[in-house]
Amino acid sequence: MKVIIFTAYPWLNISTPLIETIHYFLRHGWDVVHFGIIHSGVDKHGHKNIEIENENYRFIPLGTIQKNRSNIKKTISSFFFYFKYWKLSQNAKVMISFDPGSLFLGFAWLLLSKCKNKIYHSLEISNHTTRTFLLEKFVSSFTNILVTQDKTRGRILRVLLNYRKQIAAVPNSTSGNPLKTRLKFFHETLKIPQDKKILLMTGTIDKFTGSDSFLSLLPYLPNDWVLVIHGWVPSEKTKAKILSSRDQYSERLYISSALVENKDKFDIFLSIDACFVYFRPDDLNLKYALFSAGKLFDAARTGVPVLINQIPGAKSLIFNYPWAHLLKGPESISEVLRKISQESSQPNSFEFYQNNEFSMNYERFLNQYCDLNSK
């Protein structure tokens, strides 16, 4: 069987939903044809094309990000690409577009292909006041299944997009068993004293993901803990603030900017003692971002406690899986970290991960929502 996948963003090498989806189909013997527009080489944040060595996987570039920024151009160009590559998409059982740009890139396929399972896999809730959103709303109506990370985001998208077809939730998680072996990645690469425990902030480092709140913990941090920032910093202002904080608290704050490959990311999580998961609720996407955060599931898979802020979903997560801890403000960090040091929350962490393991949930999704048997 064959699946067609479309992407139109540059961070393919760290896009967990994309990578997990591709590997799921490859493990089950499918042919995967991946159309995408890419960033030439590696961008300044370390993002690059995906690297998969499998005879059943084929990546077909449809141009570069730099030359395809216009969503109208993507939509119109889709017809040229469809007629150029239509033979490759014959007999496809499933077609998946990741995020709005990929919807536009695959528009011609949505209109002309006979594939019965046309999936829009939404990674973000778009700003619904823009013209791009109006185009997203129009093109998504030609799909017949919308996938998002959790049911709440699904309900929001149903209303915003006026989506009248099926909506499914697939966690932004990974596949496989819980991981228990501890490592010393940061202690070795950043020369952190071996007796120090690590609280990590990772991913996109900016105000909306809590960089200011994370830095505000420094004066209140217990002596046996340090903070590590590992990720990409898109804002020069945020970068300057981080460097200034490091100058002031050089023995408490460490910075790691060299991104690791997706397959090696668990070296990061197996080397820390707690993970900071924060979203400033500036818009709907951020307000309801807790269960869309890949680091939440990565921390759970490795038995690492998470510190979260008070946004929708936080209360129920802490109640049902008390490996998660609410961080009310910088003054409370000492008490929260003391609790983490004294209690073992691994069973709750692993239970949360196993309930949200990707392969199990994706198989359930395909069986429940997709018609894979028709000719």
Short mmCIF file of N, CA, C and O in Angstrom, two decimals, residues 136-251:
data_model
loop_
_atom_site.label_atom_id
_atom_site.label_comp_id
_atom_site.label_asym_id
_atom_site.label_seq_id
_atom_site.Cartn_x
_atom_site.Cartn_y
_atom_site.Cartn_z
N GLU A 136 -6.75 28.37 4.38
CA GLU A 136 -6.69 27.10 5.11
C GLU A 136 -8.10 26.53 5.31
O GLU A 136 -8.34 25.33 5.12
N LYS A 137 -9.02 27.39 5.68
CA LYS A 137 -10.40 26.96 5.90
C LYS A 137 -11.02 26.41 4.61
O LYS A 137 -11.70 25.38 4.63
N PHE A 138 -10.73 27.07 3.50
CA PHE A 138 -11.27 26.63 2.21
C PHE A 138 -10.66 25.30 1.78
O PHE A 138 -11.37 24.34 1.45
N VAL A 139 -9.33 25.21 1.79
CA VAL A 139 -8.67 24.01 1.27
C VAL A 139 -8.90 22.81 2.18
O VAL A 139 -9.06 21.69 1.69
N SER A 140 -8.95 23.03 3.48
CA SER A 140 -9.16 21.90 4.41
C SER A 140 -10.53 21.25 4.19
O SER A 140 -10.73 20.08 4.54
N SER A 141 -11.47 21.98 3.60
CA SER A 141 -12.80 21.41 3.36
C SER A 141 -12.76 20.29 2.33
O SER A 141 -13.72 19.52 2.21
N PHE A 142 -11.63 20.18 1.59
CA PHE A 142 -11.50 19.11 0.60
C PHE A 142 -10.86 17.85 1.20
O PHE A 142 -10.70 16.86 0.49
N THR A 143 -10.48 17.92 2.47
CA THR A 143 -10.02 16.71 3.16
C THR A 143 -11.23 16.05 3.81
O THR A 143 -12.29 16.66 3.93
N ASN A 144 -11.07 14.81 4.25
CA ASN A 144 -12.19 14.16 4.95
C ASN A 144 -11.86 13.71 6.36
O ASN A 144 -12.71 13.14 7.05
N ILE A 145 -10.61 13.96 6.81
CA ILE A 145 -10.24 13.68 8.20
C ILE A 145 -9.28 14.77 8.66
O ILE A 145 -8.33 15.09 7.95
N LEU A 146 -9.53 15.32 9.83
CA LEU A 146 -8.61 16.27 10.43
C LEU A 146 -7.99 15.62 11.67
O LEU A 146 -8.72 15.13 12.54
N VAL A 147 -6.68 15.63 11.74
CA VAL A 147 -5.96 15.07 12.89
C VAL A 147 -5.30 16.20 13.65
O VAL A 147 -4.67 17.08 13.06
N THR A 148 -5.43 16.16 14.97
CA THR A 148 -4.71 17.11 15.83
C THR A 148 -4.22 16.36 17.06
O THR A 148 -4.41 15.14 17.17
N GLN A 149 -3.58 17.09 18.01
CA GLN A 149 -2.88 16.39 19.09
C GLN A 149 -3.77 15.95 20.25
O GLN A 149 -3.43 15.04 20.97
N ASP A 150 -4.89 16.63 20.45
CA ASP A 150 -5.79 16.21 21.53
C ASP A 150 -7.21 16.69 21.23
O ASP A 150 -7.43 17.51 20.33
N LYS A 151 -8.15 16.17 21.96
CA LYS A 151 -9.56 16.40 21.65
C LYS A 151 -9.96 17.86 21.81
O LYS A 151 -10.80 18.36 21.06
N THR A 152 -9.38 18.55 22.78
CA THR A 152 -9.73 19.96 22.98
C THR A 152 -9.34 20.80 21.77
O THR A 152 -10.12 21.62 21.28
N ARG A 153 -8.12 20.59 21.27
CA ARG A 153 -7.70 21.33 20.08
C ARG A 153 -8.57 20.94 18.89
O ARG A 153 -8.86 21.77 18.03
N GLY A 154 -9.01 19.69 18.85
CA GLY A 154 -9.90 19.25 17.79
C GLY A 154 -11.22 20.01 17.80
O GLY A 154 -11.74 20.41 16.75
N ARG A 155 -11.77 20.21 19.00
CA ARG A 155 -13.04 20.94 19.11
C ARG A 155 -12.87 22.39 18.68
O ARG A 155 -13.76 22.97 18.03
N ILE A 156 -11.73 23.00 19.03
CA ILE A 156 -11.47 24.38 18.63
C ILE A 156 -11.35 24.49 17.11
O ILE A 156 -11.94 25.38 16.48
N LEU A 157 -10.62 23.56 16.50
CA LEU A 157 -10.45 23.57 15.05
C LEU A 157 -11.76 23.32 14.32
O LEU A 157 -12.00 23.89 13.25
N ARG A 158 -12.60 22.48 14.89
CA ARG A 158 -13.90 22.23 14.26
C ARG A 158 -14.70 23.53 14.13
O ARG A 158 -15.30 23.81 13.09
N VAL A 159 -14.67 24.33 15.19
CA VAL A 159 -15.41 25.59 15.18
C VAL A 159 -14.74 26.61 14.25
O VAL A 159 -15.40 27.22 13.40
N LEU A 160 -13.43 26.80 14.40
CA LEU A 160 -12.74 27.82 13.61
C LEU A 160 -12.78 27.52 12.12
O LEU A 160 -12.99 28.43 11.29
N LEU A 161 -12.56 26.26 11.76
CA LEU A 161 -12.53 25.88 10.34
C LEU A 161 -13.91 25.52 9.81
O LEU A 161 -14.05 25.24 8.62
N ASN A 162 -14.89 25.50 10.70
CA ASN A 162 -16.23 25.03 10.33
C ASN A 162 -16.12 23.65 9.67
O ASN A 162 -16.73 23.37 8.64
N TYR A 163 -15.32 22.81 10.31
CA TYR A 163 -15.00 21.50 9.74
C TYR A 163 -16.12 20.52 10.05
O TYR A 163 -16.40 20.24 11.22
N ARG A 164 -16.74 19.97 9.03
CA ARG A 164 -17.94 19.15 9.20
C ARG A 164 -17.68 17.65 9.07
O ARG A 164 -18.62 16.85 9.13
N LYS A 165 -16.41 17.30 8.90
CA LYS A 165 -16.10 15.87 8.72
C LYS A 165 -15.43 15.31 9.97
O LYS A 165 -15.52 15.90 11.04
N GLN A 166 -14.75 14.19 9.84
CA GLN A 166 -14.22 13.50 11.00
C GLN A 166 -13.00 14.23 11.59
O GLN A 166 -12.16 14.74 10.85
N ILE A 167 -12.92 14.24 12.92
CA ILE A 167 -11.75 14.79 13.61
C ILE A 167 -11.23 13.75 14.58
O ILE A 167 -11.99 13.15 15.35
N ALA A 168 -9.92 13.52 14.54
CA ALA A 168 -9.28 12.52 15.39
C ALA A 168 -8.11 13.15 16.14
O ALA A 168 -7.53 14.14 15.69
N ALA A 169 -7.77 12.55 17.27
CA ALA A 169 -6.64 13.02 18.07
C ALA A 169 -5.55 11.95 18.09
O ALA A 169 -5.81 10.80 18.41
N VAL A 170 -4.33 12.35 17.71
CA VAL A 170 -3.16 11.48 17.78
C VAL A 170 -2.10 12.23 18.58
O VAL A 170 -1.68 13.32 18.18
N PRO A 171 -1.65 11.69 19.71
CA PRO A 171 -0.70 12.42 20.56
C PRO A 171 0.61 12.73 19.84
O PRO A 171 1.08 11.97 19.00
N ASN A 172 1.21 13.85 20.21
CA ASN A 172 2.51 14.26 19.67
C ASN A 172 3.61 13.54 20.44
O ASN A 172 4.45 14.13 21.12
N SER A 173 3.58 12.23 20.33
CA SER A 173 4.46 11.37 21.11
C SER A 173 5.38 10.59 20.21
O SER A 173 5.45 10.84 19.00
N THR A 174 6.11 9.63 20.77
CA THR A 174 7.01 8.78 20.00
C THR A 174 6.60 7.32 20.18
O THR A 174 5.66 7.02 20.91
N SER A 175 7.32 6.43 19.51
CA SER A 175 6.98 5.01 19.53
C SER A 175 8.03 4.22 20.29
O SER A 175 9.23 4.52 20.22
N GLY A 176 7.57 3.20 20.99
CA GLY A 176 8.50 2.33 21.69
C GLY A 176 8.24 2.28 23.18
O GLY A 176 7.28 2.88 23.69
N ASN A 177 9.08 1.57 23.89
CA ASN A 177 8.92 1.38 25.33
C ASN A 177 9.49 2.55 26.12
O ASN A 177 10.30 3.33 25.59
N PRO A 178 9.10 2.68 27.39
CA PRO A 178 9.73 3.69 28.25
C PRO A 178 11.24 3.47 28.32
O PRO A 178 11.72 2.33 28.19
N LEU A 179 11.98 4.55 28.54
CA LEU A 179 13.44 4.50 28.61
C LEU A 179 13.90 4.81 30.03
O LEU A 179 13.47 5.81 30.61
N LYS A 180 14.78 3.97 30.57
CA LYS A 180 15.13 4.10 31.98
C LYS A 180 16.61 4.36 32.25
O LYS A 180 16.97 4.87 33.32
N THR A 181 17.48 4.01 31.31
CA THR A 181 18.91 4.16 31.55
C THR A 181 19.29 5.64 31.60
O THR A 181 18.99 6.40 30.68
N ARG A 182 19.95 6.03 32.68
CA ARG A 182 20.32 7.45 32.83
C ARG A 182 21.67 7.72 32.18
O ARG A 182 22.58 6.87 32.16
N LEU A 183 21.82 8.92 31.63
CA LEU A 183 23.04 9.34 30.96
C LEU A 183 23.55 10.65 31.58
O LEU A 183 22.92 11.22 32.47
N LYS A 184 24.70 11.11 31.10
CA LYS A 184 25.32 12.34 31.62
C LYS A 184 25.68 13.29 30.46
O LYS A 184 26.72 13.94 30.48
N PHE A 185 24.78 13.38 29.49
CA PHE A 185 25.06 14.16 28.29
C PHE A 185 25.47 15.60 28.61
O PHE A 185 26.51 16.08 28.17
N PHE A 186 24.65 16.29 29.38
CA PHE A 186 24.94 17.70 29.67
C PHE A 186 26.10 17.86 30.65
O PHE A 186 26.88 18.80 30.53
N HIS A 187 26.19 16.97 31.61
CA HIS A 187 27.32 17.06 32.55
C HIS A 187 28.64 16.96 31.79
O HIS A 187 29.61 17.66 32.12
N GLU A 188 28.67 16.13 30.75
CA GLU A 188 29.92 15.93 30.01
C GLU A 188 30.15 17.03 28.98
O GLU A 188 31.26 17.54 28.85
N THR A 189 29.10 17.39 28.21
CA THR A 189 29.30 18.36 27.13
C THR A 189 29.41 19.79 27.65
O THR A 189 30.11 20.62 27.04
N LEU A 190 28.74 20.12 28.74
CA LEU A 190 28.75 21.48 29.26
C LEU A 190 29.62 21.63 30.52
O LEU A 190 29.66 22.71 31.11
N LYS A 191 30.27 20.52 30.91
CA LYS A 191 31.16 20.53 32.08
C LYS A 191 30.41 20.95 33.36
O LYS A 191 30.91 21.75 34.17
N ILE A 192 29.23 20.42 33.53
CA ILE A 192 28.44 20.67 34.74
C ILE A 192 28.93 19.73 35.84
O ILE A 192 29.13 18.54 35.59
N PRO A 193 29.14 20.22 37.04
CA PRO A 193 29.57 19.34 38.14
C PRO A 193 28.63 18.14 38.30
O PRO A 193 27.41 18.27 38.19
N GLN A 194 29.21 16.97 38.54
CA GLN A 194 28.45 15.73 38.57
C GLN A 194 27.39 15.69 39.66
O GLN A 194 26.40 14.96 39.56
N ASP A 195 27.57 16.49 40.71
CA ASP A 195 26.61 16.44 41.83
C ASP A 195 25.43 17.40 41.63
O ASP A 195 24.54 17.48 42.49
N LYS A 196 25.39 18.07 40.50
CA LYS A 196 24.30 19.01 40.23
C LYS A 196 23.15 18.33 39.49
O LYS A 196 23.38 17.55 38.56
N LYS A 197 21.93 18.66 39.88
CA LYS A 197 20.74 18.20 39.17
C LYS A 197 20.36 19.26 38.13
O LYS A 197 20.63 20.44 38.33
N ILE A 198 19.68 18.81 37.06
CA ILE A 198 19.43 19.68 35.92
C ILE A 198 17.94 19.87 35.68
O ILE A 198 17.18 18.91 35.56
N LEU A 199 17.54 21.15 35.60
CA LEU A 199 16.20 21.53 35.13
C LEU A 199 16.38 22.09 33.72
O LEU A 199 17.10 23.07 33.52
N LEU A 200 15.71 21.48 32.74
CA LEU A 200 15.92 21.81 31.34
C LEU A 200 14.76 22.60 30.74
O LEU A 200 13.60 22.30 30.96
N MET A 201 15.12 23.61 29.93
CA MET A 201 14.18 24.24 29.01
C MET A 201 14.66 23.92 27.60
O MET A 201 15.82 24.20 27.26
N THR A 202 13.80 23.35 26.77
CA THR A 202 14.24 22.92 25.45
C THR A 202 13.20 23.27 24.39
O THR A 202 12.07 23.61 24.71
N GLY A 203 13.62 23.18 23.12
CA GLY A 203 12.72 23.52 22.01
C GLY A 203 12.93 24.95 21.56
O GLY A 203 14.06 25.46 21.53
N THR A 204 11.84 25.62 21.22
CA THR A 204 11.90 27.04 20.87
C THR A 204 12.02 27.85 22.15
O THR A 204 11.18 27.75 23.05
N ILE A 205 13.06 28.65 22.25
CA ILE A 205 13.32 29.42 23.47
C ILE A 205 12.92 30.87 23.21
O ILE A 205 13.59 31.61 22.48
N ASP A 206 11.81 31.29 23.80
CA ASP A 206 11.34 32.67 23.61
C ASP A 206 10.33 32.99 24.71
O ASP A 206 9.98 32.12 25.52
N LYS A 207 9.87 34.22 24.71
CA LYS A 207 8.95 34.64 25.76
C LYS A 207 7.69 33.80 25.80
O LYS A 207 7.19 33.45 26.87
N PHE A 208 7.15 33.45 24.62
CA PHE A 208 5.88 32.73 24.61
C PHE A 208 6.02 31.29 25.09
O PHE A 208 5.03 30.64 25.40
N THR A 209 7.26 30.78 25.14
CA THR A 209 7.48 29.46 25.72
C THR A 209 8.11 29.55 27.11
O THR A 209 8.61 28.56 27.64
N GLY A 210 8.08 30.76 27.67
CA GLY A 210 8.46 30.91 29.07
C GLY A 210 9.90 31.24 29.36
O GLY A 210 10.37 31.01 30.49
N SER A 211 10.64 31.81 28.41
CA SER A 211 12.06 32.10 28.67
C SER A 211 12.24 33.06 29.84
O SER A 211 13.12 32.86 30.69
N ASP A 212 11.39 34.10 29.90
CA ASP A 212 11.50 35.04 31.02
C ASP A 212 11.19 34.37 32.36
O ASP A 212 11.88 34.60 33.36
N SER A 213 10.18 33.53 32.37
CA SER A 213 9.82 32.82 33.60
C SER A 213 10.92 31.86 34.02
O SER A 213 11.20 31.69 35.21
N PHE A 214 11.53 31.21 33.03
CA PHE A 214 12.61 30.27 33.33
C PHE A 214 13.81 31.00 33.94
O PHE A 214 14.37 30.57 34.96
N LEU A 215 14.19 32.12 33.35
CA LEU A 215 15.32 32.89 33.87
C LEU A 215 15.03 33.48 35.24
O LEU A 215 15.94 33.64 36.06
N SER A 216 13.75 33.76 35.50
CA SER A 216 13.39 34.33 36.80
C SER A 216 13.58 33.34 37.96
O SER A 216 13.54 33.73 39.13
N LEU A 217 13.80 32.07 37.63
CA LEU A 217 14.02 31.06 38.67
C LEU A 217 15.43 31.13 39.26
O LEU A 217 15.67 30.63 40.37
N LEU A 218 16.34 31.75 38.54
CA LEU A 218 17.76 31.70 38.92
C LEU A 218 18.04 32.16 40.35
O LEU A 218 18.78 31.47 41.08
N PRO A 219 17.49 33.28 40.82
CA PRO A 219 17.81 33.71 42.19
C PRO A 219 17.27 32.76 43.26
O PRO A 219 17.75 32.78 44.41
N TYR A 220 16.28 31.95 42.92
CA TYR A 220 15.60 31.11 43.91
C TYR A 220 16.01 29.63 43.80
O TYR A 220 15.51 28.79 44.54
N LEU A 221 16.92 29.33 42.90
CA LEU A 221 17.28 27.95 42.63
C LEU A 221 18.08 27.35 43.78
O LEU A 221 19.03 27.97 44.27
N PRO A 222 17.71 26.15 44.25
CA PRO A 222 18.51 25.49 45.30
C PRO A 222 19.94 25.26 44.81
O PRO A 222 20.20 25.13 43.61
N ASN A 223 20.88 25.16 45.75
CA ASN A 223 22.29 25.07 45.39
C ASN A 223 22.67 23.79 44.65
O ASN A 223 23.70 23.74 43.97
N ASP A 224 21.85 22.75 44.79
CA ASP A 224 22.19 21.48 44.14
C ASP A 224 21.54 21.34 42.75
O ASP A 224 21.57 20.27 42.14
N TRP A 225 20.94 22.43 42.25
CA TRP A 225 20.31 22.41 40.92
C TRP A 225 20.94 23.47 40.02
O TRP A 225 21.40 24.52 40.50
N VAL A 226 20.92 23.20 38.70
CA VAL A 226 21.30 24.20 37.70
C VAL A 226 20.23 24.20 36.61
O VAL A 226 19.47 23.24 36.46
N LEU A 227 20.20 25.30 35.85
CA LEU A 227 19.30 25.40 34.71
C LEU A 227 20.11 25.19 33.43
O LEU A 227 21.24 25.68 33.30
N VAL A 228 19.51 24.48 32.48
CA VAL A 228 20.11 24.30 31.15
C VAL A 228 19.10 24.73 30.10
O VAL A 228 17.93 24.31 30.15
N ILE A 229 19.54 25.55 29.16
CA ILE A 229 18.73 25.93 28.00
C ILE A 229 19.31 25.23 26.78
O ILE A 229 20.49 25.39 26.46
N HIS A 230 18.47 24.44 26.12
CA HIS A 230 18.92 23.68 24.94
C HIS A 230 17.87 23.84 23.85
O HIS A 230 16.75 23.34 23.98
N GLY A 231 18.21 24.55 22.77
CA GLY A 231 17.23 24.76 21.71
C GLY A 231 17.65 25.91 20.81
O GLY A 231 18.82 26.27 20.75
N TRP A 232 16.67 26.46 20.12
CA TRP A 232 16.95 27.56 19.21
C TRP A 232 16.23 28.81 19.71
O TRP A 232 15.10 28.76 20.19
N VAL A 233 16.92 29.95 19.59
CA VAL A 233 16.42 31.23 20.11
C VAL A 233 16.17 32.15 18.93
O VAL A 233 17.10 32.77 18.42
N PRO A 234 14.92 32.28 18.47
CA PRO A 234 14.65 33.09 17.28
C PRO A 234 14.79 34.59 17.49
O PRO A 234 15.02 35.33 16.53
N SER A 235 14.65 35.06 18.72
CA SER A 235 14.67 36.50 19.00
C SER A 235 16.04 36.94 19.52
O SER A 235 16.56 36.37 20.48
N GLU A 236 16.61 37.94 18.88
CA GLU A 236 17.89 38.48 19.33
C GLU A 236 17.77 39.10 20.72
O GLU A 236 18.69 39.04 21.53
N LYS A 237 16.61 39.70 21.01
CA LYS A 237 16.39 40.30 22.32
C LYS A 237 16.38 39.23 23.41
O LYS A 237 16.97 39.41 24.48
N THR A 238 15.73 38.11 23.12
CA THR A 238 15.70 37.01 24.08
C THR A 238 17.10 36.43 24.26
O THR A 238 17.53 36.10 25.37
N LYS A 239 17.81 36.29 23.15
CA LYS A 239 19.18 35.76 23.20
C LYS A 239 20.06 36.64 24.09
O LYS A 239 20.85 36.13 24.90
N ALA A 240 19.93 37.96 23.94
CA ALA A 240 20.74 38.89 24.74
C ALA A 240 20.41 38.76 26.22
O ALA A 240 21.30 38.81 27.08
N LYS A 241 19.13 38.57 26.52
CA LYS A 241 18.72 38.43 27.92
C LYS A 241 19.27 37.14 28.52
O LYS A 241 19.69 37.11 29.69
N ILE A 242 19.29 36.09 27.74
CA ILE A 242 19.83 34.82 28.22
C ILE A 242 21.32 34.95 28.51
O ILE A 242 21.82 34.50 29.55
N LEU A 243 22.05 35.57 27.59
CA LEU A 243 23.50 35.72 27.77
C LEU A 243 23.81 36.62 28.97
O LEU A 243 24.77 36.37 29.70
N SER A 244 22.99 37.64 29.16
CA SER A 244 23.18 38.51 30.32
C SER A 244 22.96 37.74 31.62
O SER A 244 23.71 37.90 32.60
N SER A 245 21.93 36.89 31.63
CA SER A 245 21.65 36.07 32.82
C SER A 245 22.77 35.08 33.08
O SER A 245 23.13 34.82 34.23
N ARG A 246 23.34 34.53 32.01
CA ARG A 246 24.46 33.60 32.20
C ARG A 246 25.67 34.32 32.80
O ARG A 246 26.38 33.76 33.65
N ASP A 247 25.91 35.55 32.35
CA ASP A 247 27.02 36.32 32.92
C ASP A 247 26.81 36.55 34.41
O ASP A 247 27.76 36.53 35.20
N GLN A 248 25.57 36.77 34.80
CA GLN A 248 25.26 37.06 36.20
C GLN A 248 25.24 35.79 37.05
O GLN A 248 25.62 35.82 38.24
N TYR A 249 24.79 34.67 36.45
CA TYR A 249 24.66 33.41 37.20
C TYR A 249 25.42 32.30 36.45
O TYR A 249 24.84 31.29 36.06
N SER A 250 26.71 32.49 36.30
CA SER A 250 27.50 31.57 35.46
C SER A 250 27.56 30.16 36.01
O SER A 250 27.79 29.21 35.25
N GLU A 251 27.36 29.98 37.31
CA GLU A 251 27.42 28.64 37.89
C GLU A 251 26.03 28.01 38.02
O GLU A 251 25.91 26.88 38.49
#
